[in-house]
């Protein structure tokens, strides 16, 4: 039996999408033939390339949609381009499985074109789109109910599913009636060889005694306003002028939050680097005395595993974050937990941890060992291999 897999991801280019790239390269090492369809993006403009044994096919995509008609246009164009490329790949290389990575939850529609050839759909559940919609827009409407519908149809059409944590597995089984045996928890563990420990660079702190680090997308639902409020409290109320915040990452809310920081007179204490190379990112995170995750409490964030938390742990950094279900599962003793959406308590927890070097060291070591022994990709990727072995065994019967 051929073991050829086509992975489709719409929202990020590969290999920039870390989870998808780790999945693709791991499957290649296990003897599968893997093709990937993804959009182009900054630094990834080639329409085709072969990298580490993975065949990558890219297509152009309009800017992220906004509102009903914007999203409709984006999804239509993406499906059209993905379908064209899937037909091309089937002729050139063939595939037995379409492995669809959401968002959005409509990629299963492409599989219908290949059903007559025995191709089945496997769902890789990255984001819970109904909850993501509420987190972005704060209301229910036509687009919200469309997310519920397409999530349900995706699971109905899927032969099997990979989910990022137990909260998502519960959604697969209880909300979408998937059989438990067909759902595999595949956590997005970091590759520890990419996240290397290195000496701090004191010049990054801009003369401050302490540094708090952050890496991730700068979007509204990532809670950056809470972090800015916490900095304002630390600087103005607590009169702490010795703490520097290094924020690495880009996103749709970056310019808005930078302008707010400037208006509040906090530019001396907060630097926004934008998207940076892995090398520069490692310099910043290794220099930080602790790292922060200000993701606000909502249904989406409470149930989702955040890659940045695991990356902090892989670099032996203690963490301060709001008390969210999956955030607590990931970090356990490596984090202090502030009251959800309470910027003052977030600030107090940052100050509390900065004043206790011994505690920081112990928490960082706890997180580092948890990643090394349980949550790195070397461990979590076993679920990917087990899932595909199960799928092809069932198909052969």
Short mmCIF file of C-alpha atoms in Angstrom, two decimals:
data_model
loop_
_atom_site.label_atom_id
_atom_site.label_comp_id
_atom_site.label_asym_id
_atom_site.label_seq_id
_atom_site.Cartn_x
_atom_site.Cartn_y
_atom_site.Cartn_z
CA UNK A 1 0.00 0.00 0.00
CA UNK A 2 1.23 3.46 -0.88
CA UNK A 3 1.60 5.85 2.03
CA UNK A 4 1.35 9.27 0.48
CA UNK A 5 0.00 12.22 2.43
CA UNK A 6 -1.12 15.64 1.26
CA UNK A 7 -1.15 18.24 4.04
CA UNK A 8 -3.16 21.43 3.45
CA UNK A 9 -2.78 24.52 5.63
CA UNK A 10 -4.34 27.88 4.79
CA UNK A 11 -3.33 30.45 7.38
CA UNK A 12 0.49 30.25 7.38
CA UNK A 13 3.26 29.34 4.93
CA UNK A 14 5.39 26.26 5.46
CA UNK A 15 7.98 25.88 6.95
CA UNK A 16 7.07 28.98 9.00
CA UNK A 17 4.11 27.06 10.48
CA UNK A 18 6.12 25.14 13.07
CA UNK A 19 3.53 22.45 13.88
CA UNK A 20 2.85 21.59 10.24
CA UNK A 21 6.54 21.58 9.38
CA UNK A 22 7.37 19.28 12.29
CA UNK A 23 4.56 16.94 11.22
CA UNK A 24 5.68 16.89 7.59
CA UNK A 25 9.36 16.26 8.28
CA UNK A 26 8.59 13.62 10.91
CA UNK A 27 6.36 11.73 8.48
CA UNK A 28 9.06 11.85 5.79
CA UNK A 29 11.58 10.38 8.24
CA UNK A 30 9.10 7.58 8.93
CA UNK A 31 8.98 6.68 5.24
CA UNK A 32 5.86 8.53 4.12
CA UNK A 33 5.81 10.67 0.98
CA UNK A 34 4.55 14.11 1.97
CA UNK A 35 3.32 17.04 -0.08
CA UNK A 36 2.12 20.32 1.44
CA UNK A 37 -0.19 23.00 0.08
CA UNK A 38 0.09 26.37 1.80
CA UNK A 39 -0.05 30.11 1.05
CA UNK A 40 2.94 32.23 0.17
CA UNK A 41 4.25 34.60 2.82
CA UNK A 42 7.16 36.88 3.64
CA UNK A 43 10.35 34.93 2.95
CA UNK A 44 8.40 32.03 1.40
CA UNK A 45 7.39 33.19 -2.06
CA UNK A 46 8.49 30.24 -4.22
CA UNK A 47 5.45 28.48 -5.66
CA UNK A 48 7.25 25.14 -5.40
CA UNK A 49 10.25 23.85 -3.53
CA UNK A 50 11.45 20.58 -2.10
CA UNK A 51 12.90 20.92 1.37
CA UNK A 52 14.04 18.10 3.68
CA UNK A 53 12.15 15.64 1.51
CA UNK A 54 8.85 17.56 1.68
CA UNK A 55 7.25 18.78 -1.57
CA UNK A 56 5.90 22.28 -0.86
CA UNK A 57 3.35 23.87 -3.20
CA UNK A 58 2.36 27.47 -2.47
CA UNK A 59 -0.36 29.76 -3.76
CA UNK A 60 -1.10 33.45 -3.42
CA UNK A 61 -3.83 34.51 -1.01
CA UNK A 62 -5.49 37.89 -0.42
CA UNK A 63 -5.04 39.66 2.89
CA UNK A 64 -6.94 38.22 5.84
CA UNK A 65 -10.66 38.80 5.47
CA UNK A 66 -12.60 41.19 7.66
CA UNK A 67 -16.35 40.76 8.08
CA UNK A 68 -18.67 38.37 6.26
CA UNK A 69 -17.80 39.31 2.67
CA UNK A 70 -14.09 39.58 3.40
CA UNK A 71 -13.95 36.11 4.90
CA UNK A 72 -16.13 34.69 2.11
CA UNK A 73 -13.71 36.06 -0.51
CA UNK A 74 -10.66 34.74 1.35
CA UNK A 75 -12.12 31.26 1.87
CA UNK A 76 -13.35 31.02 -1.73
CA UNK A 77 -9.99 31.96 -3.23
CA UNK A 78 -8.10 29.65 -0.86
CA UNK A 79 -10.35 26.68 -1.66
CA UNK A 80 -10.06 27.37 -5.38
CA UNK A 81 -6.26 27.51 -5.29
CA UNK A 82 -5.95 24.53 -2.94
CA UNK A 83 -8.20 22.45 -5.19
CA UNK A 84 -6.16 23.34 -8.28
CA UNK A 85 -2.93 22.37 -6.56
CA UNK A 86 -4.43 19.18 -5.14
CA UNK A 87 -5.44 18.07 -8.66
CA UNK A 88 -1.94 18.83 -9.90
CA UNK A 89 -0.28 16.96 -7.05
CA UNK A 90 -2.57 13.95 -7.49
CA UNK A 91 -1.49 13.70 -11.14
CA UNK A 92 2.20 14.26 -10.41
CA UNK A 93 2.71 12.35 -7.16
CA UNK A 94 -0.59 10.93 -5.94
CA UNK A 95 -1.82 10.81 -2.34
CA UNK A 96 -3.90 8.49 -0.17
CA UNK A 97 -4.87 11.01 2.51
CA UNK A 98 -5.66 14.70 2.73
CA UNK A 99 -4.51 15.95 6.12
CA UNK A 100 -6.29 19.28 6.66
CA UNK A 101 -5.05 21.81 9.21
CA UNK A 102 -7.57 24.40 10.34
CA UNK A 103 -8.49 27.24 10.44
CA UNK A 104 -10.75 27.38 8.54
CA UNK A 105 -12.91 24.29 8.88
CA UNK A 106 -13.77 23.91 5.20
CA UNK A 107 -10.71 22.11 3.84
CA UNK A 108 -12.57 18.78 3.94
CA UNK A 109 -14.52 19.99 0.89
CA UNK A 110 -11.44 19.39 -1.28
CA UNK A 111 -11.44 15.69 -0.40
CA UNK A 112 -14.81 15.25 -2.09
CA UNK A 113 -13.05 15.68 -5.46
CA UNK A 114 -10.88 12.63 -4.70
CA UNK A 115 -13.30 10.39 -2.82
CA UNK A 116 -13.78 8.16 -5.87
CA UNK A 117 -10.05 7.35 -5.74
CA UNK A 118 -10.28 6.15 -2.15
CA UNK A 119 -8.75 9.30 -0.65
CA UNK A 120 -9.93 10.04 2.89
CA UNK A 121 -9.75 13.10 5.11
CA UNK A 122 -7.82 13.40 8.37
CA UNK A 123 -8.50 16.49 10.45
CA UNK A 124 -5.69 18.27 12.30
CA UNK A 125 -7.56 20.46 14.79
CA UNK A 126 -5.35 23.49 15.54
CA UNK A 127 -7.97 26.07 16.60
CA UNK A 128 -11.55 25.85 17.84
CA UNK A 129 -13.00 28.26 15.29
CA UNK A 130 -16.35 29.07 16.96
CA UNK A 131 -14.55 30.14 20.13
CA UNK A 132 -11.90 31.94 18.07
CA UNK A 133 -14.62 33.95 16.35
CA UNK A 134 -16.08 35.08 19.69
CA UNK A 135 -12.58 35.91 20.98
CA UNK A 136 -12.02 38.17 17.94
CA UNK A 137 -15.43 39.80 17.63
CA UNK A 138 -17.10 39.35 21.02
CA UNK A 139 -20.48 38.31 19.61
CA UNK A 140 -22.39 35.58 17.86
CA UNK A 141 -23.75 36.06 14.38
CA UNK A 142 -24.02 34.44 10.98
CA UNK A 143 -20.27 33.80 10.77
CA UNK A 144 -20.25 32.25 14.26
CA UNK A 145 -22.99 29.77 13.37
CA UNK A 146 -21.20 28.99 10.11
CA UNK A 147 -18.14 28.02 12.20
CA UNK A 148 -20.28 25.64 14.27
CA UNK A 149 -21.70 24.10 11.09
CA UNK A 150 -18.36 23.65 9.32
CA UNK A 151 -16.67 22.22 12.43
CA UNK A 152 -19.46 19.64 12.70
CA UNK A 153 -19.26 18.79 8.99
CA UNK A 154 -15.46 18.51 9.18
CA UNK A 155 -15.65 15.89 11.92
CA UNK A 156 -18.50 14.08 10.18
CA UNK A 157 -16.35 13.78 7.04
CA UNK A 158 -13.11 12.82 8.84
CA UNK A 159 -11.81 9.28 9.08
CA UNK A 160 -9.64 10.31 12.02
CA UNK A 161 -8.54 13.43 13.89
CA UNK A 162 -5.45 14.79 15.57
CA UNK A 163 -6.17 17.32 18.34
CA UNK A 164 -3.76 19.48 20.30
CA UNK A 165 -4.90 18.63 23.85
CA UNK A 166 -7.50 16.92 26.01
CA UNK A 167 -9.83 19.94 25.90
CA UNK A 168 -9.98 19.66 22.11
CA UNK A 169 -10.46 15.90 22.35
CA UNK A 170 -13.50 16.51 24.53
CA UNK A 171 -14.89 18.87 21.88
CA UNK A 172 -14.27 16.27 19.17
CA UNK A 173 -16.14 13.59 21.11
CA UNK A 174 -18.89 15.50 22.90
CA UNK A 175 -19.69 18.36 20.51
CA UNK A 176 -18.93 16.59 17.24
CA UNK A 177 -19.65 12.93 18.07
CA UNK A 178 -16.27 11.54 17.01
CA UNK A 179 -15.45 8.03 18.24
CA UNK A 180 -12.74 8.22 20.97
CA UNK A 181 -10.62 5.57 19.22
CA UNK A 182 -10.39 7.85 16.17
CA UNK A 183 -9.08 10.88 18.07
CA UNK A 184 -5.35 11.22 18.83
CA UNK A 185 -3.95 13.91 21.12
CA UNK A 186 -0.96 15.36 19.25
CA UNK A 187 0.55 18.15 21.32
CA UNK A 188 2.65 20.79 19.56
CA UNK A 189 5.82 20.10 21.49
CA UNK A 190 8.88 22.19 20.61
CA UNK A 191 11.95 20.71 18.96
CA UNK A 192 14.53 21.12 21.68
CA UNK A 193 17.43 21.26 19.21
CA UNK A 194 15.98 24.52 17.85
CA UNK A 195 15.63 26.13 21.29
CA UNK A 196 19.18 26.24 22.58
CA UNK A 197 20.35 27.64 25.89
CA UNK A 198 22.94 30.40 25.52
CA UNK A 199 24.45 33.14 27.71
CA UNK A 200 22.37 36.31 28.18
CA UNK A 201 23.26 39.53 26.37
CA UNK A 202 22.99 42.28 28.96
CA UNK A 203 22.89 45.02 26.32
CA UNK A 204 19.42 43.83 25.35
CA UNK A 205 18.12 45.04 28.73
CA UNK A 206 18.89 48.67 27.83
CA UNK A 207 20.47 49.33 31.20
CA UNK A 208 17.63 47.86 33.26
CA UNK A 209 18.25 45.36 36.05
CA UNK A 210 15.54 42.91 35.00
CA UNK A 211 13.97 41.81 31.73
CA UNK A 212 10.60 40.21 31.01
CA UNK A 213 10.36 38.40 27.67
CA UNK A 214 7.47 37.64 25.33
CA UNK A 215 7.25 35.85 21.99
CA UNK A 216 4.16 35.31 19.90
CA UNK A 217 1.54 36.80 17.67
CA UNK A 218 0.53 40.37 18.47
CA UNK A 219 -3.24 40.13 18.12
CA UNK A 220 -6.00 41.63 20.20
CA UNK A 221 -7.01 38.29 21.70
CA UNK A 222 -3.42 37.68 22.82
CA UNK A 223 -4.00 40.06 25.73
CA UNK A 224 -1.34 42.65 24.94
CA UNK A 225 -3.48 45.40 26.46
CA UNK A 226 -3.40 43.54 29.78
CA UNK A 227 0.38 43.41 29.58
CA UNK A 228 0.62 47.14 28.83
CA UNK A 229 -1.72 47.85 31.76
CA UNK A 230 0.50 45.70 33.97
CA UNK A 231 3.60 47.62 32.85
CA UNK A 232 1.85 50.93 33.53
CA UNK A 233 1.00 49.69 37.04
CA UNK A 234 4.57 48.48 37.64
CA UNK A 235 6.18 51.71 36.40
CA UNK A 236 3.75 54.37 37.65
CA UNK A 237 2.08 52.88 40.73
CA UNK A 238 4.90 50.68 42.04
CA UNK A 239 7.56 53.13 40.86
CA UNK A 240 9.71 50.36 39.39
CA UNK A 241 11.93 51.87 36.71
CA UNK A 242 14.37 48.94 36.55
CA UNK A 243 12.39 46.46 34.43
CA UNK A 244 12.56 46.12 30.64
CA UNK A 245 9.97 44.24 28.54
CA UNK A 246 11.19 42.71 25.26
CA UNK A 247 8.27 41.80 22.98
CA UNK A 248 9.13 39.62 19.96
CA UNK A 249 6.54 38.97 17.29
CA UNK A 250 4.32 40.56 14.69
CA UNK A 251 0.63 40.61 14.00
CA UNK A 252 -2.44 42.68 13.14
CA UNK A 253 -2.49 44.50 16.50
CA UNK A 254 1.19 45.45 16.59
CA UNK A 255 0.93 49.05 15.39
CA UNK A 256 -2.10 49.72 17.57
CA UNK A 257 -0.38 48.50 20.71
CA UNK A 258 2.87 50.32 19.86
CA UNK A 259 0.93 53.58 19.54
CA UNK A 260 -0.76 52.96 22.88
CA UNK A 261 2.60 52.38 24.56
CA UNK A 262 3.93 55.61 23.10
CA UNK A 263 0.83 57.57 24.18
CA UNK A 264 1.23 56.24 27.74
CA UNK A 265 4.89 57.23 27.88
CA UNK A 266 6.09 53.67 28.34
CA UNK A 267 8.43 53.39 25.33
CA UNK A 268 11.48 53.44 27.61
CA UNK A 269 10.31 50.21 29.22
CA UNK A 270 8.82 48.24 26.30
CA UNK A 271 10.48 47.30 23.01
CA UNK A 272 8.60 45.73 20.10
CA UNK A 273 11.04 43.94 17.79
CA UNK A 274 8.47 42.70 15.28
CA UNK A 275 9.13 39.31 13.69
CA UNK A 276 12.78 38.37 14.14
CA UNK A 277 15.11 35.55 13.18
CA UNK A 278 15.37 32.51 15.44
CA UNK A 279 18.88 33.65 16.39
CA UNK A 280 17.71 37.05 17.62
CA UNK A 281 14.69 35.51 19.31
CA UNK A 282 16.94 33.15 21.26
CA UNK A 283 19.10 36.08 22.36
CA UNK A 284 16.06 37.87 23.75
CA UNK A 285 14.49 34.90 25.50
CA UNK A 286 17.78 33.69 26.97
CA UNK A 287 18.41 37.18 28.33
CA UNK A 288 14.97 37.43 30.00
CA UNK A 289 14.74 36.83 33.76
CA UNK A 290 11.21 35.55 33.29
CA UNK A 291 8.70 35.28 30.46
CA UNK A 292 5.08 36.31 30.32
CA UNK A 293 1.95 35.00 28.63
CA UNK A 294 -0.83 37.61 28.88
CA UNK A 295 -3.44 35.65 26.88
CA UNK A 296 -6.79 36.77 28.18
CA UNK A 297 -9.28 34.35 29.66
CA UNK A 298 -11.90 33.36 27.11
CA UNK A 299 -13.23 30.02 25.94
CA UNK A 300 -10.71 29.85 23.10
CA UNK A 301 -7.60 30.57 25.17
CA UNK A 302 -8.75 28.54 28.16
CA UNK A 303 -8.95 25.40 26.04
CA UNK A 304 -5.94 26.00 23.81
CA UNK A 305 -2.28 25.05 24.23
CA UNK A 306 0.01 28.02 23.60
CA UNK A 307 3.31 27.22 21.88
CA UNK A 308 5.04 30.16 23.54
CA UNK A 309 4.55 28.63 26.99
CA UNK A 310 6.33 25.45 25.91
CA UNK A 311 9.10 27.46 24.25
CA UNK A 312 9.68 29.41 27.47
CA UNK A 313 9.90 26.14 29.36
CA UNK A 314 12.34 24.66 26.83
CA UNK A 315 14.64 27.60 27.61
CA UNK A 316 14.30 27.09 31.38
CA UNK A 317 12.39 30.35 31.88
CA UNK A 318 9.90 30.81 34.73
CA UNK A 319 6.54 32.13 33.55
CA UNK A 320 3.79 34.45 34.68
CA UNK A 321 0.39 34.00 33.02
CA UNK A 322 -3.33 34.15 33.71
CA UNK A 323 -4.83 31.01 35.21
CA UNK A 324 -6.11 29.12 32.14
CA UNK A 325 -6.87 25.39 32.01
CA UNK A 326 -4.42 24.33 29.30
CA UNK A 327 -1.82 26.91 30.30
CA UNK A 328 -1.75 25.39 33.78
CA UNK A 329 -1.58 21.87 32.33
CA UNK A 330 1.44 22.78 30.20
CA UNK A 331 3.46 24.76 32.74
CA UNK A 332 2.41 23.29 36.08
CA UNK A 333 5.07 24.36 38.62
CA UNK A 334 7.01 26.42 36.06
CA UNK A 335 4.52 29.30 36.28
CA UNK A 336 2.83 31.72 38.62
CA UNK A 337 -0.86 32.17 37.81
CA UNK A 338 -2.55 35.57 38.01
CA UNK A 339 -6.28 36.07 38.35
CA UNK A 340 -7.81 35.86 34.87
CA UNK A 341 -7.82 39.19 33.02
CA UNK A 342 -6.52 41.08 36.08
CA UNK A 343 -3.65 43.29 34.90
CA UNK A 344 -2.82 44.43 38.45
CA UNK A 345 -2.42 40.86 39.67
CA UNK A 346 -0.36 40.09 36.56
CA UNK A 347 1.94 42.96 37.48
CA UNK A 348 2.15 41.85 41.11
CA UNK A 349 3.06 38.30 40.08
CA UNK A 350 5.81 39.63 37.79
CA UNK A 351 7.26 41.70 40.64
CA UNK A 352 6.94 38.83 43.11
CA UNK A 353 8.89 36.49 40.85
CA UNK A 354 11.55 39.02 39.88
CA UNK A 355 12.38 39.52 43.56
CA UNK A 356 13.04 35.82 44.15
CA UNK A 357 15.98 34.56 42.10
CA UNK A 358 16.04 31.14 43.76
CA UNK A 359 12.38 30.57 42.98
CA UNK A 360 12.89 31.65 39.40
CA UNK A 361 15.71 29.18 38.97
CA UNK A 362 13.71 26.29 40.49
CA UNK A 363 10.64 27.05 38.35
CA UNK A 364 12.73 27.34 35.20
CA UNK A 365 14.37 23.98 35.89
CA UNK A 366 10.97 22.39 36.53
CA UNK A 367 9.66 23.57 33.16
CA UNK A 368 12.85 22.58 31.37
CA UNK A 369 12.68 19.03 32.72
CA UNK A 370 8.98 18.75 31.85
CA UNK A 371 9.72 19.62 28.23
CA UNK A 372 12.76 17.36 28.03
CA UNK A 373 10.96 14.38 29.57
CA UNK A 374 7.35 14.77 28.39
CA UNK A 375 6.41 17.65 26.12
CA UNK A 376 9.15 18.01 23.48
CA UNK A 377 8.35 17.01 19.90
CA UNK A 378 10.50 13.90 20.36
CA UNK A 379 7.85 12.69 22.80
CA UNK A 380 4.62 14.18 21.49
CA UNK A 381 5.26 13.22 17.84
CA UNK A 382 4.76 9.57 18.79
CA UNK A 383 1.02 10.26 18.63
CA UNK A 384 1.38 11.33 14.98
CA UNK A 385 3.09 8.08 14.03
CA UNK A 386 0.67 6.00 16.09
CA UNK A 387 -2.28 7.73 14.45
CA UNK A 388 -1.09 7.07 10.92
CA UNK A 389 -0.14 3.49 11.69
CA UNK A 390 -3.66 2.99 13.06
CA UNK A 391 -5.22 4.62 9.99
CA UNK A 392 -3.33 2.54 7.42
CA UNK A 393 -3.91 -0.65 9.42
CA UNK A 394 -7.65 0.03 9.34
CA UNK A 395 -7.53 0.85 5.66
CA UNK A 396 -5.73 -2.40 4.85
CA UNK A 397 -8.42 -4.54 6.43
#
